[in-house]
Tab-separated table of C-alpha atoms in Angstrom:
chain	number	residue	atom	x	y	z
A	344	UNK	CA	110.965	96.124	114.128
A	345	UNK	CA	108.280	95.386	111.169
A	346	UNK	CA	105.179	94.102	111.697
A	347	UNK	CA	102.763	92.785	109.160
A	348	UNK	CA	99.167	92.517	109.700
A	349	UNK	CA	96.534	90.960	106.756
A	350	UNK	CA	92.505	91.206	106.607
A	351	UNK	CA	90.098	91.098	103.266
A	352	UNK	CA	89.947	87.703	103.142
A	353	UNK	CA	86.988	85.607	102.266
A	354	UNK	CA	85.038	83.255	100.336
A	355	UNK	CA	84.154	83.589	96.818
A	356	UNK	CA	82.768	82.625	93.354
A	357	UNK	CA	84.725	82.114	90.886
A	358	UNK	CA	85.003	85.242	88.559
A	359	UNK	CA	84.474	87.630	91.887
A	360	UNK	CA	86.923	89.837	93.561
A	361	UNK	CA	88.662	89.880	96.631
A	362	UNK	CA	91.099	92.994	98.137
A	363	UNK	CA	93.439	92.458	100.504
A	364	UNK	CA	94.833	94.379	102.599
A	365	UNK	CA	98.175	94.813	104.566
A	366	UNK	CA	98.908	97.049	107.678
A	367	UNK	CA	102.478	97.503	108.531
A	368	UNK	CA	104.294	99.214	111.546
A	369	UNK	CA	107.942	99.886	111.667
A	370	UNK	CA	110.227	102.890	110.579
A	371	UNK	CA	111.600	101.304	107.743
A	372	UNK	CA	108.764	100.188	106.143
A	373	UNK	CA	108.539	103.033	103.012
A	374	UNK	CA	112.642	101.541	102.416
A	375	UNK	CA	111.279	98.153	101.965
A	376	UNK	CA	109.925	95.973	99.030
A	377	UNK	CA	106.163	94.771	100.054
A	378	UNK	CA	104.778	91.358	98.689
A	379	UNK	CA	102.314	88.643	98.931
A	380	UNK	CA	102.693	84.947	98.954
A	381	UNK	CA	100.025	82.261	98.960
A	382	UNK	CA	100.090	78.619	100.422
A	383	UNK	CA	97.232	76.105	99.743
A	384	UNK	CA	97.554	72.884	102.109
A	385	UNK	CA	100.053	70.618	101.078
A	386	UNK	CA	101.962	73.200	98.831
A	387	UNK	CA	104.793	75.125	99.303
A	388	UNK	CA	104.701	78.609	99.948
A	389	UNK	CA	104.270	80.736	96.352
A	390	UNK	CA	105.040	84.405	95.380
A	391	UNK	CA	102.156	86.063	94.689
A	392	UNK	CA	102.956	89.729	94.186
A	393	UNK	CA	105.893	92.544	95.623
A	394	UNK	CA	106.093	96.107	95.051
A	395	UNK	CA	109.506	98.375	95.973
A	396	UNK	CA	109.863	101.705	97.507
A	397	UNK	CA	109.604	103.285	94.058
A	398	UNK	CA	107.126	101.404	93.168
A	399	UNK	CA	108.187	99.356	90.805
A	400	UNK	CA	106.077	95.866	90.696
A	401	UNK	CA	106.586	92.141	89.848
A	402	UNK	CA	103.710	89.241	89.373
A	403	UNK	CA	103.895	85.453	89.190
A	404	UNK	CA	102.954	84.614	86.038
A	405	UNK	CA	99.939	82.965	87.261
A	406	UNK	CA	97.770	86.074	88.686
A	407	UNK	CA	99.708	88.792	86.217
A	408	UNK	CA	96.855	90.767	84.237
A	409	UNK	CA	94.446	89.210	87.645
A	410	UNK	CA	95.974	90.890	90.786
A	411	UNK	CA	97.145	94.404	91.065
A	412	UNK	CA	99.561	95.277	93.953
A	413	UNK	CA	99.724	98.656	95.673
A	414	UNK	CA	101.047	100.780	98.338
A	415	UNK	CA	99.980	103.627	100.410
A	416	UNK	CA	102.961	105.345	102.545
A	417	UNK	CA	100.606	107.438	104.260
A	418	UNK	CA	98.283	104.493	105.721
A	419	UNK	CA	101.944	102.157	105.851
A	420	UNK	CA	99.324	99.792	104.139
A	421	UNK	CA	100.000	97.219	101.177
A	422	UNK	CA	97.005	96.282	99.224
A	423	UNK	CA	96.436	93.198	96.638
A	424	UNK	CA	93.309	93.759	94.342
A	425	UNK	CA	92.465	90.269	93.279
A	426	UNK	CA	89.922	90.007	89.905
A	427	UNK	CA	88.785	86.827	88.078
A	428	UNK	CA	89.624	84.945	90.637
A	429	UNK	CA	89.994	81.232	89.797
A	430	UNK	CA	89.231	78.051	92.360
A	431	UNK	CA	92.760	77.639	91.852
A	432	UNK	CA	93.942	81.172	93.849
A	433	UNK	CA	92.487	79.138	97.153
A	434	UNK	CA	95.160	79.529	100.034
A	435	UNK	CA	96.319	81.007	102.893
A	436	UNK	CA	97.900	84.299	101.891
A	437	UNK	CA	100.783	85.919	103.777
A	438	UNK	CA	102.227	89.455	103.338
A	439	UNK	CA	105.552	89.564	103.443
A	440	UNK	CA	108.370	92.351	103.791
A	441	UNK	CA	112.293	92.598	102.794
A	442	UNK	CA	114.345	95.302	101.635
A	443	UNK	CA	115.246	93.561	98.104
A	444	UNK	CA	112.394	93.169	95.663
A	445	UNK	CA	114.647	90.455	94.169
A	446	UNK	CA	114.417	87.997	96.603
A	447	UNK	CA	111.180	88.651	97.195
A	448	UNK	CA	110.562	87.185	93.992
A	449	UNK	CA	113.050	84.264	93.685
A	450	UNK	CA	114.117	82.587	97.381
A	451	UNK	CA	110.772	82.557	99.776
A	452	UNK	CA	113.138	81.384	102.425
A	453	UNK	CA	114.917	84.353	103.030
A	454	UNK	CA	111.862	86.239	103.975
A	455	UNK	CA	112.001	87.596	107.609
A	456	UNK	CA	109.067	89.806	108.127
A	457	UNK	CA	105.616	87.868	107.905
A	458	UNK	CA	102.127	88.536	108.218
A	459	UNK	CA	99.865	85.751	110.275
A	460	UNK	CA	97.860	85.043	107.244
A	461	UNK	CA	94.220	85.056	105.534
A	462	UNK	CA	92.266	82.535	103.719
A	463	UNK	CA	91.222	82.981	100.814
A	464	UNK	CA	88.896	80.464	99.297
A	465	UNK	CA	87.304	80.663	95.856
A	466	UNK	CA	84.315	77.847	95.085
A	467	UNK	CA	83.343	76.936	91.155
């Protein structure tokens, strides 16, 4: 029904840039919140970033003022503009679809649309 698709990702120095981006298929994608989520090995999987059909956007307090989320109906494609990245932004990250921004951002779990994921890995 939705499927999520990542590429942009990369090694870099800290202080560099990275983009990501997301391509999505599926009718209902313009209806549904888009986000990001990051998992380094060991860790559990983090919210990174979501935007909503009107779009409407929410960080984790960790990349706000770093990462910029975005969305571009026409393309169905979700982007994440990563800046100053830090050694500690190194993971795997995953996009991730649901039709409420709010659990997007608060209960990882319930997430039922995933991308297969893209390392990112930023060196000091």
């Amino acid at each position: 029904q939705v499927q999520l698709v990542e590429s942009g990702g990369g090694l870099v120095q800290a202080g560099g840039s990275l983009s990501l981006s997301c391509a999505a298929s599926g009718r209902t994608f313009s209806t549904y919140a888009m986000g990001w989520f990051r998992q380094a090995p060991g860790k559990e999987r983090d919210f990174v970033a979501a935007i909503n059909w009107s779009g409407t956007s929410r960080y984790a307090g960790s990349v706000e003022g770093r990462f910029t989320i975005s969305r571009d109906y026409g393309k169905s494609t979700v982007y994440l503009q990563m800046n100053s990245l830090k050694p500690e932004d190194t993971a795997v990250y995953y996009c991730a679809a649901h039709f409420s921004i709010a659990t997007m951002t608060s209960t990882a779990s319930a997430i039922n649309y995933w991308g297969q994921g893209t390392q990112v890995t930023v060196s000091s």
